[in-house]
């Protein structure tokens, strides 16, 4: 209800949910049947106070809200995290984080800013992770619970992985030791 605008865009498979949400919030649900792309040429922004993207929080610590991510903050994040993850133009970055969450959109922006290719998959599960082997990702950032699930399934190792980052919570030392045992040559 707090979002501006009167239209709620949805993909066909989410129409029932979108219709209910639109009805409850006084908006109109519109189905996107094909991807929508503009025809403008993308140019790098040079205004450090300019908005790079808008994301919405989940409301973990209060009501959900809009967060305007500024070019300067994104630039610093891309520089620091790109260095920490050793992202380069020949890197292939995989993420299954929810795209609207900072873990995904922030990491996607960092990867792109460092020239890395993106290896995207829509939802995490062990078979989907294992299927990534064909795309040969070199880098990923995972939440600790996903690392633990992959370790339990003996599925963490992908031959192409060079760097794994983690976040969202501290990692237990025993979990980290298991990762280092399974992937001794992965940073």
PDB file of C-alpha atoms in Angstrom:
ATOM      1  CA  UNK A   1       0.000   0.000   0.000  1.00  0.00           C
ATOM      2  CA  UNK A   2       2.909   2.352   0.653  1.00  0.00           C
ATOM      3  CA  UNK A   3       4.418   1.967  -2.812  1.00  0.00           C
ATOM      4  CA  UNK A   4       3.630   4.792  -5.224  1.00  0.00           C
ATOM      5  CA  UNK A   5       1.768   4.063  -8.421  1.00  0.00           C
ATOM      6  CA  UNK A   6      -1.445   2.296  -9.320  1.00  0.00           C
ATOM      7  CA  UNK A   7      -0.102  -0.664 -11.311  1.00  0.00           C
ATOM      8  CA  UNK A   8       1.310  -3.972 -10.098  1.00  0.00           C
ATOM      9  CA  UNK A   9       3.279  -5.819 -12.797  1.00  0.00           C
ATOM     10  CA  UNK A  10       3.257  -9.595 -12.698  1.00  0.00           C
ATOM     11  CA  UNK A  11       4.338 -12.594 -14.722  1.00  0.00           C
ATOM     12  CA  UNK A  12       1.514 -14.934 -15.802  1.00  0.00           C
ATOM     13  CA  UNK A  13       2.300 -17.638 -13.242  1.00  0.00           C
ATOM     14  CA  UNK A  14       1.802 -15.139 -10.381  1.00  0.00           C
ATOM     15  CA  UNK A  15      -1.481 -13.665 -11.651  1.00  0.00           C
ATOM     16  CA  UNK A  16      -3.685 -15.067  -8.865  1.00  0.00           C
ATOM     17  CA  UNK A  17      -1.416 -13.726  -6.136  1.00  0.00           C
ATOM     18  CA  UNK A  18      -0.944 -10.398  -7.940  1.00  0.00           C
ATOM     19  CA  UNK A  19      -4.703 -10.005  -8.431  1.00  0.00           C
ATOM     20  CA  UNK A  20      -5.324 -10.587  -4.723  1.00  0.00           C
ATOM     21  CA  UNK A  21      -2.547  -8.169  -3.771  1.00  0.00           C
ATOM     22  CA  UNK A  22      -3.746  -5.550  -6.247  1.00  0.00           C
ATOM     23  CA  UNK A  23      -7.295  -5.829  -4.916  1.00  0.00           C
ATOM     24  CA  UNK A  24      -6.136  -5.502  -1.306  1.00  0.00           C
ATOM     25  CA  UNK A  25      -3.995  -2.436  -2.054  1.00  0.00           C
ATOM     26  CA  UNK A  26      -6.220  -0.594  -4.537  1.00  0.00           C
ATOM     27  CA  UNK A  27      -3.903  -1.209  -7.482  1.00  0.00           C
ATOM     28  CA  UNK A  28      -4.416  -2.760 -10.919  1.00  0.00           C
ATOM     29  CA  UNK A  29      -2.602  -6.007 -11.828  1.00  0.00           C
ATOM     30  CA  UNK A  30      -1.044  -6.041 -15.295  1.00  0.00           C
ATOM     31  CA  UNK A  31       0.389  -9.242 -16.754  1.00  0.00           C
ATOM     32  CA  UNK A  32       3.713  -9.087 -18.582  1.00  0.00           C
ATOM     33  CA  UNK A  33       3.655 -11.787 -21.228  1.00  0.00           C
ATOM     34  CA  UNK A  34       6.981 -10.873 -22.818  1.00  0.00           C
ATOM     35  CA  UNK A  35      10.114  -9.242 -21.457  1.00  0.00           C
ATOM     36  CA  UNK A  36      10.008  -5.471 -21.701  1.00  0.00           C
ATOM     37  CA  UNK A  37      13.184  -3.708 -22.774  1.00  0.00           C
ATOM     38  CA  UNK A  38      13.850  -0.084 -23.576  1.00  0.00           C
ATOM     39  CA  UNK A  39      15.718   1.009 -26.663  1.00  0.00           C
ATOM     40  CA  UNK A  40      17.849   3.677 -25.001  1.00  0.00           C
ATOM     41  CA  UNK A  41      21.612   3.348 -25.038  1.00  0.00           C
ATOM     42  CA  UNK A  42      22.928   2.676 -21.539  1.00  0.00           C
ATOM     43  CA  UNK A  43      25.631   5.062 -20.433  1.00  0.00           C
ATOM     44  CA  UNK A  44      27.694   5.089 -17.264  1.00  0.00           C
ATOM     45  CA  UNK A  45      26.401   7.536 -14.684  1.00  0.00           C
ATOM     46  CA  UNK A  46      28.836  10.139 -13.447  1.00  0.00           C
ATOM     47  CA  UNK A  47      26.736  11.757 -10.718  1.00  0.00           C
ATOM     48  CA  UNK A  48      27.828  10.232  -7.373  1.00  0.00           C
ATOM     49  CA  UNK A  49      24.510  11.292  -5.830  1.00  0.00           C
ATOM     50  CA  UNK A  50      22.515   9.813  -8.714  1.00  0.00           C
ATOM     51  CA  UNK A  51      20.366   6.770  -8.052  1.00  0.00           C
ATOM     52  CA  UNK A  52      21.894   3.511  -9.282  1.00  0.00           C
ATOM     53  CA  UNK A  53      18.873   1.384  -8.376  1.00  0.00           C
ATOM     54  CA  UNK A  54      15.918   1.146  -6.036  1.00  0.00           C
ATOM     55  CA  UNK A  55      15.387  -1.861  -3.826  1.00  0.00           C
ATOM     56  CA  UNK A  56      12.831  -2.700  -1.177  1.00  0.00           C
ATOM     57  CA  UNK A  57      13.653  -4.108   2.231  1.00  0.00           C
ATOM     58  CA  UNK A  58      11.768  -7.118   3.536  1.00  0.00           C
ATOM     59  CA  UNK A  59      10.900  -5.432   6.805  1.00  0.00           C
ATOM     60  CA  UNK A  60      13.169  -7.604   8.947  1.00  0.00           C
ATOM     61  CA  UNK A  61      13.719  -4.775  11.436  1.00  0.00           C
ATOM     62  CA  UNK A  62      10.471  -2.853  10.887  1.00  0.00           C
ATOM     63  CA  UNK A  63       8.124  -1.963   8.064  1.00  0.00           C
ATOM     64  CA  UNK A  64       9.353  -2.693   4.544  1.00  0.00           C
ATOM     65  CA  UNK A  65      10.728   0.415   2.885  1.00  0.00           C
ATOM     66  CA  UNK A  66      12.305   1.682  -0.298  1.00  0.00           C
ATOM     67  CA  UNK A  67      16.082   2.119  -0.342  1.00  0.00           C
ATOM     68  CA  UNK A  68      17.621   4.350  -3.001  1.00  0.00           C
ATOM     69  CA  UNK A  69      21.134   3.049  -3.683  1.00  0.00           C
ATOM     70  CA  UNK A  70      23.340   5.912  -4.826  1.00  0.00           C
ATOM     71  CA  UNK A  71      26.047   5.676  -7.480  1.00  0.00           C
ATOM     72  CA  UNK A  72      28.782   6.533  -4.961  1.00  0.00           C
ATOM     73  CA  UNK A  73      27.737   3.771  -2.546  1.00  0.00           C
ATOM     74  CA  UNK A  74      27.477   1.255  -5.380  1.00  0.00           C
ATOM     75  CA  UNK A  75      30.871   2.298  -6.720  1.00  0.00           C
ATOM     76  CA  UNK A  76      32.505   1.777  -3.329  1.00  0.00           C
ATOM     77  CA  UNK A  77      30.725  -1.556  -2.855  1.00  0.00           C
ATOM     78  CA  UNK A  78      31.843  -2.706  -6.314  1.00  0.00           C
ATOM     79  CA  UNK A  79      35.439  -1.717  -5.616  1.00  0.00           C
ATOM     80  CA  UNK A  80      35.696  -3.299  -2.156  1.00  0.00           C
ATOM     81  CA  UNK A  81      33.680  -6.463  -2.825  1.00  0.00           C
ATOM     82  CA  UNK A  82      35.216  -6.894  -6.255  1.00  0.00           C
ATOM     83  CA  UNK A  83      38.655  -6.914  -4.625  1.00  0.00           C
ATOM     84  CA  UNK A  84      37.566  -9.204  -1.773  1.00  0.00           C
ATOM     85  CA  UNK A  85      36.072 -11.689  -4.230  1.00  0.00           C
ATOM     86  CA  UNK A  86      38.866 -11.265  -6.784  1.00  0.00           C
ATOM     87  CA  UNK A  87      36.310 -10.602  -9.533  1.00  0.00           C
ATOM     88  CA  UNK A  88      37.825 -10.035 -12.970  1.00  0.00           C
ATOM     89  CA  UNK A  89      36.444  -9.808 -16.519  1.00  0.00           C
ATOM     90  CA  UNK A  90      37.004 -13.553 -17.001  1.00  0.00           C
ATOM     91  CA  UNK A  91      35.054 -14.414 -13.806  1.00  0.00           C
ATOM     92  CA  UNK A  92      31.671 -16.131 -13.959  1.00  0.00           C
ATOM     93  CA  UNK A  93      29.589 -15.156 -10.917  1.00  0.00           C
ATOM     94  CA  UNK A  94      26.715 -17.414  -9.779  1.00  0.00           C
ATOM     95  CA  UNK A  95      23.948 -16.352  -7.430  1.00  0.00           C
ATOM     96  CA  UNK A  96      20.642 -17.846  -6.379  1.00  0.00           C
ATOM     97  CA  UNK A  97      19.823 -15.155  -3.842  1.00  0.00           C
ATOM     98  CA  UNK A  98      16.433 -13.511  -4.135  1.00  0.00           C
ATOM     99  CA  UNK A  99      17.015 -10.893  -6.813  1.00  0.00           C
ATOM    100  CA  UNK A 100      15.179  -8.130  -4.935  1.00  0.00           C
ATOM    101  CA  UNK A 101      17.412  -8.604  -1.875  1.00  0.00           C
ATOM    102  CA  UNK A 102      20.693  -6.736  -1.436  1.00  0.00           C
ATOM    103  CA  UNK A 103      22.516 -10.078  -1.369  1.00  0.00           C
ATOM    104  CA  UNK A 104      21.517 -10.608  -4.983  1.00  0.00           C
ATOM    105  CA  UNK A 105      21.099  -7.200  -6.559  1.00  0.00           C
ATOM    106  CA  UNK A 106      24.139  -5.911  -4.683  1.00  0.00           C
ATOM    107  CA  UNK A 107      26.254  -8.881  -5.735  1.00  0.00           C
ATOM    108  CA  UNK A 108      24.953  -8.741  -9.302  1.00  0.00           C
ATOM    109  CA  UNK A 109      25.883  -5.058  -9.490  1.00  0.00           C
ATOM    110  CA  UNK A 110      29.343  -5.792  -8.035  1.00  0.00           C
ATOM    111  CA  UNK A 111      29.922  -8.594 -10.549  1.00  0.00           C
ATOM    112  CA  UNK A 112      28.828  -6.464 -13.502  1.00  0.00           C
ATOM    113  CA  UNK A 113      30.861  -3.468 -12.331  1.00  0.00           C
ATOM    114  CA  UNK A 114      33.937  -5.691 -12.281  1.00  0.00           C
ATOM    115  CA  UNK A 115      33.244  -7.054 -15.763  1.00  0.00           C
ATOM    116  CA  UNK A 116      32.232 -10.553 -14.626  1.00  0.00           C
ATOM    117  CA  UNK A 117      29.635 -12.637 -16.441  1.00  0.00           C
ATOM    118  CA  UNK A 118      26.521 -13.675 -14.518  1.00  0.00           C
ATOM    119  CA  UNK A 119      25.378 -17.252 -14.069  1.00  0.00           C
ATOM    120  CA  UNK A 120      21.809 -16.941 -12.842  1.00  0.00           C
ATOM    121  CA  UNK A 121      19.403 -19.581 -11.675  1.00  0.00           C
ATOM    122  CA  UNK A 122      15.915 -18.866 -10.383  1.00  0.00           C
ATOM    123  CA  UNK A 123      15.799 -20.723  -7.076  1.00  0.00           C
ATOM    124  CA  UNK A 124      18.192 -22.653  -4.909  1.00  0.00           C
ATOM    125  CA  UNK A 125      17.981 -26.389  -4.574  1.00  0.00           C
ATOM    126  CA  UNK A 126      20.710 -29.017  -4.684  1.00  0.00           C
ATOM    127  CA  UNK A 127      19.968 -30.284  -8.231  1.00  0.00           C
ATOM    128  CA  UNK A 128      19.899 -26.695  -9.559  1.00  0.00           C
ATOM    129  CA  UNK A 129      23.276 -26.027  -7.913  1.00  0.00           C
ATOM    130  CA  UNK A 130      24.752 -29.219  -9.394  1.00  0.00           C
ATOM    131  CA  UNK A 131      23.416 -28.277 -12.832  1.00  0.00           C
ATOM    132  CA  UNK A 132      25.556 -25.126 -12.680  1.00  0.00           C
ATOM    133  CA  UNK A 133      28.591 -27.257 -13.490  1.00  0.00           C
ATOM    134  CA  UNK A 134      27.721 -26.877 -17.189  1.00  0.00           C
ATOM    135  CA  UNK A 135      27.949 -23.065 -16.878  1.00  0.00           C
ATOM    136  CA  UNK A 136      31.332 -23.304 -15.098  1.00  0.00           C
ATOM    137  CA  UNK A 137      30.909 -20.570 -12.460  1.00  0.00           C
ATOM    138  CA  UNK A 138      34.166 -19.371 -10.939  1.00  0.00           C
ATOM    139  CA  UNK A 139      32.746 -17.225  -8.136  1.00  0.00           C
ATOM    140  CA  UNK A 140      29.709 -17.304  -5.860  1.00  0.00           C
ATOM    141  CA  UNK A 141      28.371 -15.762  -2.685  1.00  0.00           C
ATOM    142  CA  UNK A 142      26.163 -18.040  -0.587  1.00  0.00           C
ATOM    143  CA  UNK A 143      24.362 -17.761   2.708  1.00  0.00           C
ATOM    144  CA  UNK A 144      25.658 -20.090   5.398  1.00  0.00           C
ATOM    145  CA  UNK A 145      22.488 -22.216   5.448  1.00  0.00           C
ATOM    146  CA  UNK A 146      22.941 -22.937   1.718  1.00  0.00           C
ATOM    147  CA  UNK A 147      26.583 -23.898   2.266  1.00  0.00           C
ATOM    148  CA  UNK A 148      25.483 -26.262   5.035  1.00  0.00           C
ATOM    149  CA  UNK A 149      22.745 -27.785   2.842  1.00  0.00           C
ATOM    150  CA  UNK A 150      25.237 -28.369   0.012  1.00  0.00           C
ATOM    151  CA  UNK A 151      27.734 -29.927   2.426  1.00  0.00           C
ATOM    152  CA  UNK A 152      25.027 -32.268   3.820  1.00  0.00           C
ATOM    153  CA  UNK A 153      24.212 -33.331   0.236  1.00  0.00           C
ATOM    154  CA  UNK A 154      27.907 -33.686  -0.642  1.00  0.00           C
ATOM    155  CA  UNK A 155      27.230 -31.236  -3.475  1.00  0.00           C
ATOM    156  CA  UNK A 156      29.214 -28.073  -2.697  1.00  0.00           C
ATOM    157  CA  UNK A 157      32.128 -28.826  -5.002  1.00  0.00           C
ATOM    158  CA  UNK A 158      31.895 -27.537  -8.553  1.00  0.00           C
ATOM    159  CA  UNK A 159      35.113 -28.074 -10.543  1.00  0.00           C
ATOM    160  CA  UNK A 160      35.245 -24.502 -11.856  1.00  0.00           C
ATOM    161  CA  UNK A 161      34.827 -22.703  -8.507  1.00  0.00           C
ATOM    162  CA  UNK A 162      37.736 -20.493  -7.483  1.00  0.00           C
ATOM    163  CA  UNK A 163      36.127 -18.251  -4.837  1.00  0.00           C
ATOM    164  CA  UNK A 164      33.207 -18.666  -2.430  1.00  0.00           C
ATOM    165  CA  UNK A 165      31.998 -15.743  -0.380  1.00  0.00           C
ATOM    166  CA  UNK A 166      29.410 -16.097   2.349  1.00  0.00           C
ATOM    167  CA  UNK A 167      27.148 -13.810   4.283  1.00  0.00           C
ATOM    168  CA  UNK A 168      23.861 -13.254   6.122  1.00  0.00           C
ATOM    169  CA  UNK A 169      25.172 -14.827   9.329  1.00  0.00           C
ATOM    170  CA  UNK A 170      28.412 -15.908  10.963  1.00  0.00           C
ATOM    171  CA  UNK A 171      29.762 -19.246   9.807  1.00  0.00           C
ATOM    172  CA  UNK A 172      30.440 -21.908  12.414  1.00  0.00           C
ATOM    173  CA  UNK A 173      34.143 -22.873  12.530  1.00  0.00           C
ATOM    174  CA  UNK A 174      33.239 -26.543  11.945  1.00  0.00           C
ATOM    175  CA  UNK A 175      31.306 -25.593   8.796  1.00  0.00           C
ATOM    176  CA  UNK A 176      34.222 -23.541   7.529  1.00  0.00           C
ATOM    177  CA  UNK A 177      36.626 -26.421   8.223  1.00  0.00           C
ATOM    178  CA  UNK A 178      34.381 -28.757   6.201  1.00  0.00           C
ATOM    179  CA  UNK A 179      34.321 -26.272   3.303  1.00  0.00           C
ATOM    180  CA  UNK A 180      38.118 -26.033   3.377  1.00  0.00           C
ATOM    181  CA  UNK A 181      38.371 -29.828   3.420  1.00  0.00           C
ATOM    182  CA  UNK A 182      35.959 -30.295   0.515  1.00  0.00           C
ATOM    183  CA  UNK A 183      37.417 -27.373  -1.495  1.00  0.00           C
ATOM    184  CA  UNK A 184      41.042 -26.986  -0.437  1.00  0.00           C
ATOM    185  CA  UNK A 185      41.983 -24.990  -3.554  1.00  0.00           C
ATOM    186  CA  UNK A 186      39.023 -22.585  -3.393  1.00  0.00           C
ATOM    187  CA  UNK A 187      39.465 -19.199  -1.717  1.00  0.00           C
TER     188      UNK A 187
END
